[in-house]
Coordinates of C-alpha atoms and ligand atoms in Angstrom, one line a residue:
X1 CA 94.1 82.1 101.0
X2 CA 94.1 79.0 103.6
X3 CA 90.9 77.7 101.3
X4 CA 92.8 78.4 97.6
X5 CA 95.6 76.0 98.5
X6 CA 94.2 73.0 100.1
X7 CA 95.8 70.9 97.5
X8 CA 99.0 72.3 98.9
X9 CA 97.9 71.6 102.5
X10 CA 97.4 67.9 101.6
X11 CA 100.5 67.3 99.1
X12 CA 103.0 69.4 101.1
X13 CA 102.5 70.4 104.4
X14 CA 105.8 71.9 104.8
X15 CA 105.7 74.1 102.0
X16 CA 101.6 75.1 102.7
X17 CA 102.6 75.6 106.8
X18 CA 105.6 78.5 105.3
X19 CA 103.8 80.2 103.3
X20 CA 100.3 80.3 105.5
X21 CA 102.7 81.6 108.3
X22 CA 104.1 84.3 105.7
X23 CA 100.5 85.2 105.1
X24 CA 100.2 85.7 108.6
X25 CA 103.4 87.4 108.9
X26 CA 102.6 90.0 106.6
X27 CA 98.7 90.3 107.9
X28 CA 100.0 91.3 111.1
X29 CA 103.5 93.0 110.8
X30 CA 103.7 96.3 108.9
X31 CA 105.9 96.2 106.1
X32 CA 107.8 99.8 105.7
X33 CA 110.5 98.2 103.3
X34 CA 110.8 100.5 100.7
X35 CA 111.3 98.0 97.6
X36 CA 107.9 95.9 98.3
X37 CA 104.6 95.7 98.3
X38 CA 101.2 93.8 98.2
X39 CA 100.3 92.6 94.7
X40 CA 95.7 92.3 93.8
X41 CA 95.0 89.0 93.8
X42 CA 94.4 89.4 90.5
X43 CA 98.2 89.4 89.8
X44 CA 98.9 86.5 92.1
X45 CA 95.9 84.3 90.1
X46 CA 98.0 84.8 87.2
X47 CA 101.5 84.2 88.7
X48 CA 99.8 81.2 89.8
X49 CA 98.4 79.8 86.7
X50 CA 99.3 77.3 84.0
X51 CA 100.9 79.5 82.4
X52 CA 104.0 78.7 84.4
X53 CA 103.8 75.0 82.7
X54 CA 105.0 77.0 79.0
X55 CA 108.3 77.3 77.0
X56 CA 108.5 80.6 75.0
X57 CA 111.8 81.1 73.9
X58 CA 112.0 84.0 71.7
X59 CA 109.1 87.0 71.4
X60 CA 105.1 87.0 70.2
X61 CA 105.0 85.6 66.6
X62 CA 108.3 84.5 66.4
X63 CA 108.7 81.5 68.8
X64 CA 111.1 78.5 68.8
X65 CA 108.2 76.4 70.2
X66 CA 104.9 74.9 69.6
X67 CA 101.7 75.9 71.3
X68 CA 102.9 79.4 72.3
X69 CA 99.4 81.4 70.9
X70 CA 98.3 82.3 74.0
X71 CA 101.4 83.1 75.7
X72 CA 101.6 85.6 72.4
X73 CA 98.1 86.9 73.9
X74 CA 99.5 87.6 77.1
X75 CA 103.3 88.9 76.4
X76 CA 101.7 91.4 73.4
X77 CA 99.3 92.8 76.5
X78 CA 101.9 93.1 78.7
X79 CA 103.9 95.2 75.9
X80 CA 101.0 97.4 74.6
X81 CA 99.8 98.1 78.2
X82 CA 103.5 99.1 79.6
X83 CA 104.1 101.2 76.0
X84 CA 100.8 103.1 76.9
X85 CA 101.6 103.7 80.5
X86 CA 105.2 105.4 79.7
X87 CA 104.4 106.5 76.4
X88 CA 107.5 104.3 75.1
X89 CA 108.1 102.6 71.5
X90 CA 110.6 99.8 72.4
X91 CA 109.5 97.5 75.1
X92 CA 110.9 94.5 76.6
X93 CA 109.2 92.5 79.7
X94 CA 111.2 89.2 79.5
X95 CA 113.3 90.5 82.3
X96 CA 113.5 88.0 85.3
X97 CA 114.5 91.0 87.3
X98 CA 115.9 94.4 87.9
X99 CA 119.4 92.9 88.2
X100 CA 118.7 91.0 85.0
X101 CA 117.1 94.2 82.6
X102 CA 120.3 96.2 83.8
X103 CA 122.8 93.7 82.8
X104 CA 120.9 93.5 79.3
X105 CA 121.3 96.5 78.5
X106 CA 125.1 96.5 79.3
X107 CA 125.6 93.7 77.5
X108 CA 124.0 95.2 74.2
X109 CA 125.2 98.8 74.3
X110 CA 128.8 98.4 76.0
X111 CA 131.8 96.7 75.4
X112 CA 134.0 94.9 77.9
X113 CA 136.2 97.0 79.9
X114 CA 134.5 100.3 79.0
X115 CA 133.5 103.1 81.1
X116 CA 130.2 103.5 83.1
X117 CA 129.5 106.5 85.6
X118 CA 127.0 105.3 88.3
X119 CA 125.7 106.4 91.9
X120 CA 128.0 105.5 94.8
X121 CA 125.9 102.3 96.5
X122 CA 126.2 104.1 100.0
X123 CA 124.9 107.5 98.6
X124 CA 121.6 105.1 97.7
X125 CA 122.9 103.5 94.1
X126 CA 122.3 99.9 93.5
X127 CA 124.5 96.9 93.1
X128 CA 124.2 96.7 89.2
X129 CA 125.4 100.1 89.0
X130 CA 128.8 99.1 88.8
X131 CA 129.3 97.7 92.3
X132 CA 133.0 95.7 92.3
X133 CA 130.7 92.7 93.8
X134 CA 128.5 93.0 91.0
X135 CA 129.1 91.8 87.6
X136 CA 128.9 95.3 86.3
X137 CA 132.1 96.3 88.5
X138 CA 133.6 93.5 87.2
X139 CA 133.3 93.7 83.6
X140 CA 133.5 97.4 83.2
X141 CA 135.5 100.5 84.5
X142 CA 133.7 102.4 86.8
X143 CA 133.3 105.7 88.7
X144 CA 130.8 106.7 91.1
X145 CA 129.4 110.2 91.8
X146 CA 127.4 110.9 95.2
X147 CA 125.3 113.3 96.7
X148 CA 126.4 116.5 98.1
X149 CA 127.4 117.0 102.4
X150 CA 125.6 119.7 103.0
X151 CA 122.4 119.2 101.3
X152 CA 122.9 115.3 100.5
X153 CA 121.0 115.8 97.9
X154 CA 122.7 115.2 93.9
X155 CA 124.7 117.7 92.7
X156 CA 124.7 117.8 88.7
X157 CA 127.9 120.6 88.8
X158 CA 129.8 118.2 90.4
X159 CA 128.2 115.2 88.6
X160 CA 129.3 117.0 85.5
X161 CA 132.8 117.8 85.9
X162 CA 132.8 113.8 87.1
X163 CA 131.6 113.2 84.1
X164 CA 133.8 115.3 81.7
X165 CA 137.2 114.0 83.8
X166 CA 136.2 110.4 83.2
X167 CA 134.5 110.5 79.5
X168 CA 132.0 107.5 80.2
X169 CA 130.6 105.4 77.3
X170 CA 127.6 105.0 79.8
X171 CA 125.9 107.1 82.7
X172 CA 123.7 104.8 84.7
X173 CA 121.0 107.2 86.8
X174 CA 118.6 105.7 89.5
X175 CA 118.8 104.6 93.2
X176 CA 117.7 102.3 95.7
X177 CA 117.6 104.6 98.4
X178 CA 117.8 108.5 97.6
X179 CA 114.7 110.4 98.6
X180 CA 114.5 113.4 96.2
X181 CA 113.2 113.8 92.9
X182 CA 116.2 112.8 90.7
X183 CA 116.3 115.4 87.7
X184 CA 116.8 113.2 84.2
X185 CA 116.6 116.1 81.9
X186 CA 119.9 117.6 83.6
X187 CA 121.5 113.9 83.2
X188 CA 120.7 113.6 79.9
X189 CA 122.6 117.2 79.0
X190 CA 125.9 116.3 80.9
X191 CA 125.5 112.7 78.6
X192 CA 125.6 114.7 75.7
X193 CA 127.8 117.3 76.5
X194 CA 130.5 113.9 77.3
X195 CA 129.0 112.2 74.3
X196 CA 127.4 109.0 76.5
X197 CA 124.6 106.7 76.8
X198 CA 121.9 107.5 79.6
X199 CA 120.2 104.4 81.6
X200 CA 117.7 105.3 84.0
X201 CA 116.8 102.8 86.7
X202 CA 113.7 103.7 87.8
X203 CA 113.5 100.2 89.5
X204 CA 112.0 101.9 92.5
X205 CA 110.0 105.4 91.6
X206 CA 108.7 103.5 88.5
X207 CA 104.8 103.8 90.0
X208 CA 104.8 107.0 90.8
X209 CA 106.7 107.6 87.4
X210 CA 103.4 106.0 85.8
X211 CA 101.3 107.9 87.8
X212 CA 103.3 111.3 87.0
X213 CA 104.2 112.1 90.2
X214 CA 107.8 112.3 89.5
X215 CA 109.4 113.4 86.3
X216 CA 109.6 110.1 83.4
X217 CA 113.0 109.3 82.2
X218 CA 111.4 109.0 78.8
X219 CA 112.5 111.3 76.6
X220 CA 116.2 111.6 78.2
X221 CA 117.2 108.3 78.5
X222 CA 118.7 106.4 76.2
X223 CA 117.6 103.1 78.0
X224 CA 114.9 103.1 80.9
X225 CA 114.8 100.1 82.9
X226 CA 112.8 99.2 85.9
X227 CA 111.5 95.9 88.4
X228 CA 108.5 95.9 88.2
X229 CA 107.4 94.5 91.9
X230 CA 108.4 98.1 94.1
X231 CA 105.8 101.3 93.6
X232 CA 104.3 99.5 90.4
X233 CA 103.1 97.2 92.9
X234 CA 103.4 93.8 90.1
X235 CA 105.0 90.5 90.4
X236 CA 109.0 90.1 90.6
X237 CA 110.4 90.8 87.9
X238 CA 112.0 93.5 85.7
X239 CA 111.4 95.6 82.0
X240 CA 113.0 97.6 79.4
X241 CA 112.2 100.7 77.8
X242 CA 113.9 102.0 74.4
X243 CA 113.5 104.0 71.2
X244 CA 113.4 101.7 68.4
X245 CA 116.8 101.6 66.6
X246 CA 118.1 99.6 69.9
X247 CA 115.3 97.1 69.6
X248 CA 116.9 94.6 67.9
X249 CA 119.8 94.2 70.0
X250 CA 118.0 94.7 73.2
X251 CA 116.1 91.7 72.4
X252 CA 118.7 89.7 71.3
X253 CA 120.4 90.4 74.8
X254 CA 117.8 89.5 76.7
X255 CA 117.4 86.2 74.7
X256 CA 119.2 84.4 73.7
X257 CA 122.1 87.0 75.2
X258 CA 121.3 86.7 78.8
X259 CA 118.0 84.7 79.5
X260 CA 116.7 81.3 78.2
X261 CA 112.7 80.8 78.4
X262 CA 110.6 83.5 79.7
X263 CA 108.8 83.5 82.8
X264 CA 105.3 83.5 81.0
X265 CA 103.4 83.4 84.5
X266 CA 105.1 86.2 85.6
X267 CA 104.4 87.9 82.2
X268 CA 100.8 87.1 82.6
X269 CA 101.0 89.0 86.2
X270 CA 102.6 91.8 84.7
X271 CA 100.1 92.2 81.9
X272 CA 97.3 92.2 84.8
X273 CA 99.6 95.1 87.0
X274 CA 99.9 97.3 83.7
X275 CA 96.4 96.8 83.2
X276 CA 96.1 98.3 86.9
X277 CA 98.9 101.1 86.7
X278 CA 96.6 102.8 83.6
X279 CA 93.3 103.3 85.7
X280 CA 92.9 106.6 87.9
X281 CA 92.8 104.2 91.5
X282 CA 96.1 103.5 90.7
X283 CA 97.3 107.3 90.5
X284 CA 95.4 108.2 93.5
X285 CA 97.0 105.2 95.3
X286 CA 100.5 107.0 93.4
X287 CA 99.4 110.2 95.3
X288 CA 98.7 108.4 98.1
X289 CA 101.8 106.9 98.5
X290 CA 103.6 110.4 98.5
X291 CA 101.3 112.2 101.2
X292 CA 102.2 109.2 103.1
X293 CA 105.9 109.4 102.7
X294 CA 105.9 112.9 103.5
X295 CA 103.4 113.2 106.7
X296 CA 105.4 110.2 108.4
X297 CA 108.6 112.3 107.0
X298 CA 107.0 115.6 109.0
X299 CA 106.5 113.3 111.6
X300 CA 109.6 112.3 112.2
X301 CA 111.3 115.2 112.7
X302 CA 109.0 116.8 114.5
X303 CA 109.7 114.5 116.9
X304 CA 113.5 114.8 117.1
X305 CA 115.0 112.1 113.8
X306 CA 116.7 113.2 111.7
X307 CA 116.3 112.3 107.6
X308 CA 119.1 112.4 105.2
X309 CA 118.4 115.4 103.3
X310 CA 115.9 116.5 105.5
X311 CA 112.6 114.9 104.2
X312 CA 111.4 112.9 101.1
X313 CA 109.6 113.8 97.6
X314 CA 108.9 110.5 96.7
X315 CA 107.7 107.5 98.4
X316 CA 110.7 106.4 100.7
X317 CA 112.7 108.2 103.7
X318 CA 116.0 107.2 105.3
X319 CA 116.2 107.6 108.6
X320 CA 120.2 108.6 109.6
X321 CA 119.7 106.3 113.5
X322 CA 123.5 107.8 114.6
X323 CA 121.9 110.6 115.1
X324 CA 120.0 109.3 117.9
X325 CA 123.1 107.3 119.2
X326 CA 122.3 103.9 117.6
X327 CA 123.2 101.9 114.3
X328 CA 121.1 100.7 111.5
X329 CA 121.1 97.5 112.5
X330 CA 120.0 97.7 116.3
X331 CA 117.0 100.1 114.9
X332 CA 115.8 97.5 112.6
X333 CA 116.0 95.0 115.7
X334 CA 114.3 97.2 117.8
X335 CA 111.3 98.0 115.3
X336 CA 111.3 94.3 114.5
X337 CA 110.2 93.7 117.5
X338 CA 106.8 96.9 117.7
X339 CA 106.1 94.5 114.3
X340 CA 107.4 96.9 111.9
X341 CA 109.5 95.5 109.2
X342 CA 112.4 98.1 108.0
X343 CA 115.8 97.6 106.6
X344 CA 118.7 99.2 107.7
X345 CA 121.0 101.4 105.1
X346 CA 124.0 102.7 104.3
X347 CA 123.8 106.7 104.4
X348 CA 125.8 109.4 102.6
X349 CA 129.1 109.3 104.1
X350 CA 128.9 106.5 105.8
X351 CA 131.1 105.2 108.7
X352 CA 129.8 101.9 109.3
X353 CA 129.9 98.5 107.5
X354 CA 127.0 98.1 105.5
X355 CA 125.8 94.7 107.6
X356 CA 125.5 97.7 110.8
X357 CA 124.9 100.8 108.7
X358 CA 124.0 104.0 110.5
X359 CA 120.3 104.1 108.9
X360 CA 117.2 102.4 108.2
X361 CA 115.1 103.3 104.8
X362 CA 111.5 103.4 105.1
X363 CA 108.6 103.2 102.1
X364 CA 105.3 103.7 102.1
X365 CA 103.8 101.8 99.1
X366 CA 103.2 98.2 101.2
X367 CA 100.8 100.1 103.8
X368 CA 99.5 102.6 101.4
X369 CA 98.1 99.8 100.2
X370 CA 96.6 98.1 103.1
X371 CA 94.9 101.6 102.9
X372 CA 96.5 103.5 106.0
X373 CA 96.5 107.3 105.9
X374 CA 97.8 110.2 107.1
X375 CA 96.5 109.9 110.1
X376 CA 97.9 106.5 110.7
X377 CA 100.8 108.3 109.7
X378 CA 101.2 110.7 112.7
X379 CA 100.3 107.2 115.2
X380 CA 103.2 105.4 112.9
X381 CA 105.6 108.5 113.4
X382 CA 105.1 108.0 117.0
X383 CA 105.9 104.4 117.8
X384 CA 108.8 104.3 115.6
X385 CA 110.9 107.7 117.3
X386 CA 109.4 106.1 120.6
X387 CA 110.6 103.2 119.8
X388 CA 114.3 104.9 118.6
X389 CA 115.0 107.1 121.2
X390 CA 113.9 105.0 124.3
X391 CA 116.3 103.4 127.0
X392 CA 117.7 99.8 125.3
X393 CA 115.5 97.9 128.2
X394 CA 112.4 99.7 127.0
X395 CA 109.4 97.2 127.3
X396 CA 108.3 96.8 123.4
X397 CA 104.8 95.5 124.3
X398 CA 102.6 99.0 124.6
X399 CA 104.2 99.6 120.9
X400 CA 103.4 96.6 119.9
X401 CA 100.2 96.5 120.8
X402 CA 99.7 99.7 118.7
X403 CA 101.1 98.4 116.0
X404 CA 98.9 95.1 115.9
X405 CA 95.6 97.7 116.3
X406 CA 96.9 99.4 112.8
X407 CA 97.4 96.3 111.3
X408 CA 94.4 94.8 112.3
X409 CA 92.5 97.9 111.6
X410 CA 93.4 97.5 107.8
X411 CA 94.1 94.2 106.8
X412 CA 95.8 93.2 103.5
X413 CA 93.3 93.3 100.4
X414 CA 92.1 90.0 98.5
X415 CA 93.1 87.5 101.4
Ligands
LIG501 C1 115.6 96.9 93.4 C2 116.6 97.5 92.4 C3 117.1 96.7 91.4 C4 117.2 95.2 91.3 O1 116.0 94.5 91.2 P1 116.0 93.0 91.4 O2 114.6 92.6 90.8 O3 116.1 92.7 92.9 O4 117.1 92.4 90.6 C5 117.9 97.4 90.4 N1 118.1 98.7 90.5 C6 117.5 99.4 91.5 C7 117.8 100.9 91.5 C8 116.8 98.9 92.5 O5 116.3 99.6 93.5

């Protein structure tokens, strides 16, 4: 990259040093956060193009500015491309973000103060799902259903009677952080047994959602929304999905509602990710992703962790670090230090504050990527209960030096 931004180097050395040492950051950490990933540097031309330079209030033939045919070209790709990859009629990609798409379609199907029946964050739900520090606890009334004790997986009898006690206008589904295979069609029942609007979130599963290799939300969702930087491995940045009749007022929300101009560049980099998430790489990557997810899960326990719920169907694995006497946020320490990147997480029941946490949430779609396998995944499983379950004066180099061998061993594509 060091060659593509000399302009930078000599303008702003500053900026050029940060971001050539987050290049080298990434190169030689490996990044197991669940929510990110490594974009072709196809996507990152276009994030990085003129397009940014562009005003396009409004939607493809019906702009309040000048000059906005080719920005048409672009946002009408990045529509056909994502309808044809979820098999969806309404689409929106203005979105500046996950946070942004959810509170857009709150603010054009709800009215202030009513009642919206979300996942508990600490059970793996997200902020925008009615979180009292989030807009969307303030604004409307909410409940929050978990997972179960004993399997810590969701529940749908007890999400149901939850649901027919509080009579929500809206049940928000998705999570940030739940491992399992999250079962729409059964949400979409209890919605219309209680008479509410479904949104499904599938800000983090949305990749393998493409690829079918977890159930689409299409179909038994009133709303889907998603990012679209986590498994569908795009720029930042968020989308809508819809049947028709809610068109107009989803696009009103978005703009002028919620949003001013779009983000064209980052509608250009979309359009070039869809383009991606249609070809049959992309689904093997999808599939990749999974094997991954569940041989480091295997892993794992084999060698004494335990996982919340007991293993993973999807591309992410929490890792309950009590268990093996420490918190969430001395694991991520300690791992930060072998090179691998991980985020400590609230889990199911949790005793802690959510800046210590008693876990740490893994994902596989960042070095899934870089193209490690499941062999890589046995090595990986190693370091990081090594690394968990040894005295606190442990020396980190050895790990660290096996660490640095993966990473070296498959460096990240396109630099
Ligand atoms: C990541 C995430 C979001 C928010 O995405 P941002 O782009 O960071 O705003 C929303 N919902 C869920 C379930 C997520 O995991």
């Amino acid at each position: 990259m060091a060659d593509q931004l000399s302009e930078l180097k000599a303008k702003d050395a500053a900026v050029y040093q940060a971001i050539l040492q987050e290049e080298k950051r990434q190169q030689s950490h490996l990044e197991l956060i669940a929510s990110e990933n490594w974009t072709s540097l196809a996507v990152r031309q276009a994030v990085g193009s003129v397009m940014t330079d562009k005003y396009a209030e409004g939607y493809p033939g019906k702009r309040y500015y000048g000059g906005c045919e080719y920005m048409d070209v672009v946002e009408t790709l990045a529509q056909d491309r994502l309808r044809e990859i979820f098999h969806a009629e309404y689409v929106n990609v203005q979105p500046h973000s996950g946070a942004s798409a959810n509170t857009a379609v709150y603010f054009a199907a709800l009215k202030h103060g009513d009642r919206i029946l979300g996942m508990d964050l600490s059970h793996g739900g997200h902020l925008t799902h009615g979180s009292p520090a989030n807009l969307s606890g303030k604004f409307y009334q909410v409940r929050h259903y978990g997972v179960d004790r004993q399997t810590e997986r969701m529940d749908m009898d007890s999400i149901r009677s939850l649901a027919k006690d509080f009579q929500p206008q809206m049940i928000v589904v998705g999570a940030s952080a739940y491992p399992r295979e999250i079962d729409f069609e059964a949400f979409y029942q209890i919605a219309q047994e209680v008479g509410a609007l479904v949104m499904v979130d599938m800000a983090h599963i949305a990749g393998l959602v493409a690829a079918g290799l977890h159930g689409s939300p299409v179909g038994f969702a009133d709303f889907v929304t998603s990012t679209t930087h986590k498994t569908l491995r795009g720029p930042r940045g968020g989308l809508i999905l819809s049947t028709p009749e809610w068109g107009p007022k989803l696009d009103k929300s978005v703009f002028p509602g919620l949003q001013g101009g779009p983000l064209m560049n980052t509608i250009a980099g979309k359009a070039v990710a869809f383009g991606e998430a249609l070809t049959e790489e992309f689904r093997i990557y999808q599939a990749h992703v999974v094997e991954n997810a569940r041989a480091l899960a295997q892993g794992l326990m084999e060698r004494g962790l335990r996982l919340v719920s007991g293993g993973t169907d999807n591309h992410l694995l929490l890792i309950d670090v009590k268990h093996s006497g420490l918190t969430g946020k001395v694991a991520q320490a300690r791992l930060a230090r072998v090179g691998l990147t991980v985020n400590k997480n609230t889990i199911p029941f949790e005793t802690e504050k959510p800046t210590v946490a008693s876990g740490i949430r893994i994902g596989t779609p960042q070095i899934t990527t870089r193209g490690l396998g499941q062999n890589d995944m046995a090595e990986l499983a190693d370091v990081i209960a090594a690394v968990l379950q040894a005295p606190q004066d442990q020396d980190p180099d050895p790990y660290l030096a096996r660490v640095q061998a993966l990473a070296e061993a498959f460096p990240l594509p396109g630099i």
